[in-house]
mmCIF file of C-alpha atoms in Angstrom:
data_model
loop_
_atom_site.group_PDB
_atom_site.id
_atom_site.type_symbol
_atom_site.label_atom_id
_atom_site.label_comp_id
_atom_site.label_asym_id
_atom_site.label_seq_id
_atom_site.Cartn_x
_atom_site.Cartn_y
_atom_site.Cartn_z
ATOM 1 C CA MET A 295 0.000 0.000 0.000
ATOM 2 C CA ALA A 296 1.381 3.370 -0.979
ATOM 3 C CA SER A 297 0.561 6.791 0.370
ATOM 4 C CA SER A 298 0.313 9.361 -2.420
ATOM 5 C CA GLU A 299 1.778 12.044 -0.173
ATOM 6 C CA ALA A 300 5.196 11.628 1.388
ATOM 7 C CA ALA A 301 5.186 12.190 5.131
ATOM 8 C CA PRO A 302 6.927 15.317 6.445
ATOM 9 C CA LEU A 303 10.631 14.831 6.906
ATOM 10 C CA SER A 304 11.638 13.861 10.438
ATOM 11 C CA SER A 305 15.207 13.977 11.724
ATOM 12 C CA SER A 306 15.814 10.610 10.040
ATOM 13 C CA LEU A 307 13.934 8.306 7.679
ATOM 14 C CA TRP A 308 14.117 5.225 5.506
ATOM 15 C CA TYR A 309 14.542 5.370 1.735
ATOM 16 C CA PHE A 310 14.123 2.402 -0.620
ATOM 17 C CA SER A 311 16.258 2.524 -3.761
ATOM 18 C CA TYR A 312 15.697 0.289 -6.774
ATOM 19 C CA GLY A 313 17.996 2.177 -9.173
ATOM 20 C CA SER A 314 21.475 3.650 -9.168
ATOM 21 C CA ASN A 315 21.213 4.639 -5.500
ATOM 22 C CA MET A 316 21.327 0.970 -4.502
ATOM 23 C CA ASN A 317 25.036 1.451 -5.094
ATOM 24 C CA VAL A 318 26.557 2.917 -1.920
ATOM 25 C CA LEU A 319 29.562 4.125 -3.924
ATOM 26 C CA GLN A 320 27.176 6.161 -6.065
ATOM 27 C CA LEU A 321 25.662 7.686 -2.931
ATOM 28 C CA ARG A 322 29.061 8.556 -1.527
ATOM 29 C CA SER A 323 29.966 10.300 -4.778
ATOM 30 C CA LYS A 324 26.945 12.522 -4.028
ATOM 31 C CA ASN A 325 28.220 13.173 -0.491
ATOM 32 C CA VAL A 326 25.490 10.979 0.986
ATOM 33 C CA ASP A 327 26.491 8.085 3.240
ATOM 34 C CA PRO A 328 23.601 6.134 4.849
ATOM 35 C CA SER A 329 23.978 5.037 8.464
ATOM 36 C CA GLU A 330 22.362 1.666 7.673
ATOM 37 C CA SER A 331 21.602 -0.249 4.475
ATOM 38 C CA TYR A 332 19.718 -3.537 4.037
ATOM 39 C CA PRO A 333 18.586 -5.663 1.093
ATOM 40 C CA ALA A 334 14.819 -5.439 0.800
ATOM 41 C CA LYS A 335 11.857 -5.840 -1.538
ATOM 42 C CA LEU A 336 8.623 -4.132 -2.525
ATOM 43 C CA PRO A 337 5.869 -6.628 -3.452
ATOM 44 C CA GLY A 338 3.106 -5.567 -5.830
ATOM 45 C CA TRP A 339 5.334 -3.367 -7.995
ATOM 46 C CA ARG A 340 7.624 -3.976 -10.977
ATOM 47 C CA LEU A 341 10.846 -2.312 -12.136
ATOM 48 C CA VAL A 342 10.590 -0.866 -15.648
ATOM 49 C CA PHE A 343 12.756 1.403 -17.776
ATOM 50 C CA ASN A 344 10.173 3.788 -19.152
ATOM 51 C CA LEU A 345 11.658 7.260 -18.700
ATOM 52 C CA LYS A 346 12.833 8.489 -22.088
ATOM 53 C CA PRO A 347 16.491 9.581 -22.170
ATOM 54 C CA VAL A 348 17.224 13.286 -22.294
ATOM 55 C CA LEU A 349 20.423 12.502 -24.221
ATOM 56 C CA LYS A 350 20.374 9.444 -26.506
ATOM 57 C CA PHE A 351 23.443 7.794 -24.999
ATOM 58 C CA MET A 352 21.861 7.764 -21.541
ATOM 59 C CA GLY A 353 19.313 5.046 -22.283
ATOM 60 C CA HIS A 354 15.972 4.779 -20.513
ATOM 61 C CA GLN A 355 15.879 5.375 -16.770
ATOM 62 C CA GLY A 356 14.324 3.237 -14.055
ATOM 63 C CA ASN A 357 10.843 3.587 -12.590
ATOM 64 C CA ILE A 358 8.349 1.335 -10.837
ATOM 65 C CA ILE A 359 4.741 0.587 -11.746
ATOM 66 C CA PRO A 360 2.033 -1.360 -9.885
ATOM 67 C CA ASP A 361 1.922 -5.064 -10.720
ATOM 68 C CA PRO A 362 0.042 -7.521 -8.467
ATOM 69 C CA HIS A 363 2.416 -10.295 -9.510
ATOM 70 C CA GLY A 364 5.596 -8.215 -9.396
ATOM 71 C CA CYS A 365 8.258 -7.612 -6.794
ATOM 72 C CA VAL A 366 10.971 -4.955 -6.864
ATOM 73 C CA HIS A 367 14.222 -5.752 -5.089
ATOM 74 C CA GLY A 368 16.478 -2.986 -3.856
ATOM 75 C CA VAL A 369 18.284 -1.466 -0.920
ATOM 76 C CA LEU A 370 16.754 0.165 2.142
ATOM 77 C CA HIS A 371 18.892 3.084 3.344
ATOM 78 C CA HIS A 372 18.612 5.039 6.593
ATOM 79 C CA PHE A 373 19.145 8.765 5.978
ATOM 80 C CA THR A 374 19.082 11.995 7.881
ATOM 81 C CA ALA A 375 16.541 14.559 6.689
ATOM 82 C CA GLU A 376 19.388 16.587 5.178
ATOM 83 C CA GLN A 377 20.646 13.578 3.223
ATOM 84 C CA MET A 378 17.147 12.886 1.889
ATOM 85 C CA ALA A 379 16.853 16.516 0.813
ATOM 86 C CA THR A 380 20.105 16.089 -1.151
ATOM 87 C CA ILE A 381 18.729 12.995 -2.915
ATOM 88 C CA ASP A 382 15.477 14.851 -3.661
ATOM 89 C CA ARG A 383 17.460 17.605 -5.344
ATOM 90 C CA LEU A 384 19.631 15.230 -7.367
ATOM 91 C CA GLU A 385 16.796 12.925 -8.442
ATOM 92 C CA GLY A 386 14.551 15.790 -9.528
ATOM 93 C CA SER A 387 11.841 15.264 -6.929
ATOM 94 C CA GLY A 388 8.783 17.217 -8.022
ATOM 95 C CA VAL A 389 9.877 17.208 -11.686
ATOM 96 C CA PHE A 390 10.902 13.655 -12.629
ATOM 97 C CA TYR A 391 9.700 11.781 -9.552
ATOM 98 C CA LYS A 392 7.502 12.116 -6.502
ATOM 99 C CA ARG A 393 8.211 10.452 -3.188
ATOM 100 C CA GLU A 394 5.649 7.989 -1.833
ATOM 101 C CA LEU A 395 5.599 6.227 1.511
ATOM 102 C CA MET A 396 5.411 2.454 1.061
ATOM 103 C CA LYS A 397 5.676 -0.701 3.145
ATOM 104 C CA ILE A 398 9.056 -2.305 2.437
ATOM 105 C CA THR A 399 10.050 -5.794 3.597
ATOM 106 C CA THR A 400 13.691 -6.464 4.421
ATOM 107 C CA TYR A 401 15.246 -9.790 3.588
ATOM 108 C CA ASP A 402 15.187 -10.604 7.313
ATOM 109 C CA ARG A 403 11.382 -10.077 7.257
ATOM 110 C CA ARG A 404 10.988 -6.679 8.911
ATOM 111 C CA ASP A 405 8.277 -4.391 7.538
ATOM 112 C CA ILE A 406 9.422 -0.766 7.378
ATOM 113 C CA ASP A 407 7.693 2.340 6.026
ATOM 114 C CA ALA A 408 10.089 3.929 3.552
ATOM 115 C CA HIS A 409 10.161 6.676 0.939
ATOM 116 C CA VAL A 410 10.192 5.498 -2.686
ATOM 117 C CA TYR A 411 10.445 7.499 -5.926
ATOM 118 C CA VAL A 412 7.725 7.061 -8.567
ATOM 119 C CA ALA A 413 7.892 8.921 -11.888
ATOM 120 C CA ILE A 414 5.469 11.792 -12.527
ATOM 121 C CA LEU A 415 6.560 12.919 -16.001
ATOM 122 C CA PRO A 416 3.945 13.709 -18.687
ATOM 123 C CA LEU A 417 3.032 10.873 -21.062
ATOM 124 C CA GLU A 418 5.248 12.231 -23.861
ATOM 125 C CA TYR A 419 8.263 11.418 -21.677
ATOM 126 C CA ILE A 420 7.063 7.893 -20.827
ATOM 127 C CA SER A 421 7.931 4.982 -23.100
ATOM 128 C CA GLU A 422 9.590 1.668 -22.251
ATOM 129 C CA GLY A 423 13.003 1.037 -23.743
ATOM 130 C CA PRO A 424 16.415 -0.378 -22.881
ATOM 131 C CA PRO A 425 18.649 1.162 -20.222
ATOM 132 C CA SER A 426 22.214 2.056 -21.092
ATOM 133 C CA ASP A 427 24.910 -0.523 -20.503
ATOM 134 C CA ARG A 428 26.517 1.920 -18.057
ATOM 135 C CA TYR A 429 23.277 2.291 -16.050
ATOM 136 C CA ARG A 430 22.756 -1.478 -15.973
ATOM 137 C CA THR A 431 26.327 -1.910 -14.684
ATOM 138 C CA ILE A 432 25.679 0.576 -11.868
ATOM 139 C CA LEU A 433 22.514 -1.328 -10.906
ATOM 140 C CA LEU A 434 24.345 -4.638 -11.012
ATOM 141 C CA THR A 435 27.162 -3.340 -8.847
ATOM 142 C CA GLY A 436 24.719 -2.008 -6.255
ATOM 143 C CA ALA A 437 22.608 -5.162 -6.287
ATOM 144 C CA THR A 438 25.651 -7.406 -5.922
ATOM 145 C CA MET A 439 27.203 -5.311 -3.144
ATOM 146 C CA ALA A 440 23.889 -5.372 -1.244
ATOM 147 C CA GLY A 441 23.478 -9.125 -1.628
ATOM 148 C CA LEU A 442 20.182 -9.071 -3.520
ATOM 149 C CA GLU A 443 18.644 -12.386 -4.547
ATOM 150 C CA PRO A 444 20.702 -14.170 -7.250
ATOM 151 C CA SER A 445 17.646 -14.568 -9.505
ATOM 152 C CA TYR A 446 17.090 -10.792 -9.478
ATOM 153 C CA ILE A 447 20.756 -10.130 -10.217
ATOM 154 C CA ASP A 448 20.561 -12.606 -13.120
ATOM 155 C CA TRP A 449 17.515 -10.738 -14.443
ATOM 156 C CA LEU A 450 19.480 -7.480 -14.374
ATOM 157 C CA LYS A 451 22.420 -9.168 -16.120
ATOM 158 C CA ASN A 452 20.179 -10.308 -18.970
ATOM 159 C CA LEU A 453 18.556 -6.942 -19.659
ATOM 160 C CA ASP A 454 18.859 -5.658 -23.211
ATOM 161 C CA CYS A 455 20.957 -2.480 -23.130
ATOM 162 C CA THR A 456 22.051 0.325 -25.394
ATOM 163 C CA LYS A 457 25.697 1.237 -25.836
ATOM 164 C CA ILE A 458 27.220 4.558 -26.777
ATOM 165 C CA VAL A 459 27.685 4.606 -30.549
ATOM 166 C CA HIS A 460 29.704 7.464 -31.955
ATOM 167 C CA ASN A 461 28.179 9.314 -34.903
ATOM 168 C CA LYS A 462 30.401 8.224 -37.799
ATOM 169 C CA GLU A 463 29.438 11.285 -39.809
ATOM 170 C CA ARG A 464 30.964 13.484 -37.146
ATOM 171 C CA PRO A 465 34.734 13.152 -36.775
ATOM 172 C CA LYS A 466 35.703 11.891 -33.356
ATOM 173 C CA PRO A 467 37.766 14.621 -31.654
ATOM 174 C CA ASP A 468 41.216 13.973 -30.332
ATOM 175 C CA ILE A 469 41.063 14.169 -26.524
ATOM 176 C CA LYS A 470 44.156 16.342 -26.378
ATOM 177 C CA ASP A 471 42.392 18.931 -28.563
ATOM 178 C CA LEU A 472 39.379 19.260 -26.271
ATOM 179 C CA LYS A 473 38.952 22.226 -23.975
ATOM 180 C CA VAL A 474 39.515 21.429 -20.305
ATOM 181 C CA TRP A 475 36.854 22.864 -17.998
ATOM 182 C CA THR A 476 37.118 23.603 -14.305
ATOM 183 C CA TRP A 477 34.180 22.856 -12.013
ATOM 184 C CA GLU A 478 33.759 26.573 -11.441
ATOM 185 C CA GLU A 479 33.279 27.112 -15.196
ATOM 186 C CA ILE A 480 30.748 24.285 -15.424
ATOM 187 C CA GLU A 481 28.758 25.558 -12.463
ATOM 188 C CA ALA A 482 28.764 29.103 -13.864
ATOM 189 C CA SER A 483 27.428 28.007 -17.266
ATOM 190 C CA ASN A 484 23.671 27.573 -17.800
ATOM 191 C CA ASN A 485 24.286 25.281 -20.779
ATOM 192 C CA ALA A 486 26.867 22.798 -19.506
ATOM 193 C CA SER A 487 26.468 19.609 -17.491
ATOM 194 C CA ALA A 488 29.174 17.079 -16.632
ATOM 195 C CA MET A 489 28.738 13.322 -16.867
ATOM 196 C CA MET A 490 31.199 10.447 -17.198
ATOM 197 C CA GLY A 491 34.192 12.773 -17.457
ATOM 198 C CA TYR A 492 32.776 14.946 -20.265
ATOM 199 C CA VAL A 493 30.974 18.260 -20.473
ATOM 200 C CA PHE A 494 27.764 18.246 -22.514
ATOM 201 C CA ASP A 495 25.980 21.136 -24.194
ATOM 202 C CA ILE A 496 22.428 21.049 -22.791
ATOM 203 C CA SER A 497 21.197 24.305 -24.343
ATOM 204 C CA SER A 498 18.632 22.519 -26.557
ATOM 205 C CA ILE A 499 17.039 20.619 -23.661
ATOM 206 C CA PRO A 500 13.727 21.924 -22.196
ATOM 207 C CA PRO A 501 14.416 24.429 -19.386
ATOM 208 C CA HIS A 502 12.811 22.395 -16.573
ATOM 209 C CA VAL A 503 14.889 19.335 -17.529
ATOM 210 C CA ARG A 504 18.022 21.450 -17.994
ATOM 211 C CA GLY A 505 17.697 22.658 -14.413
ATOM 212 C CA ILE A 506 17.648 19.090 -13.141
ATOM 213 C CA MET A 507 20.693 18.166 -15.232
ATOM 214 C CA LYS A 508 22.563 21.135 -13.815
ATOM 215 C CA ARG A 509 21.747 19.957 -10.297
ATOM 216 C CA THR A 510 22.809 16.392 -11.084
ATOM 217 C CA THR A 511 26.162 17.353 -12.591
ATOM 218 C CA SER A 512 28.533 14.531 -11.733
ATOM 219 C CA ARG A 513 31.263 15.866 -9.496
ATOM 220 C CA THR A 514 33.000 12.758 -8.244
ATOM 221 C CA PRO A 515 36.130 12.951 -6.086
ATOM 222 C CA GLU A 516 38.373 11.462 -8.782
ATOM 223 C CA LEU A 517 37.213 13.842 -11.544
ATOM 224 C CA ARG A 518 38.335 17.398 -10.902
ATOM 225 C CA LEU A 519 38.598 18.459 -14.555
ATOM 226 C CA VAL A 520 36.438 17.311 -17.437
ATOM 227 C CA MET A 521 36.568 17.909 -21.167
ATOM 228 C CA LEU A 522 34.094 19.333 -23.624
ATOM 229 C CA MET A 523 32.523 16.722 -25.896
#
């Protein structure tokens, strides 16, 4: 049973992740480190990849939909209110997703009320398709680290994925010829977002989506400078 309105934030709360945030390393790269994490599941729902990619190479993103015969496996994290607010900002809560309060069952059979993201995008942004190979790898890493059920991990392994294919009509630039950006330059630009060690021009993306991409710019500890692609 899901509550359509997320409960007010207390000093701490539980958050159930079925996507990239299953991966604790991903969370730490966002400066969020849960105090506790447990493998868990959400019966009556199914994991789908039905959020259209903003950039083609990204592949479709994860979401959950009701399914009486389904079960979503993931990781239950314990966060402070401040940490949850950070995840809300990065995940685009209120634009891409809304938070719902749902009954989650841990693998050791505890029932816990936790916050879960469910997509709220208009229908033109909803269409099932394959995730990227990179996204699938992040999910697999998180699922394996958390000790999710082997059958669920095998299902993730066998997902059809898209891979980055370079446009052959456009000459591939030599890395040494690319402009090197500092994080200050990226943050100051309204039209640049960093992902996977590259800077992308996001000027043609709808403004509300562009704002989310700016907030989710990937600033990992090992990447201090990135290059324009």
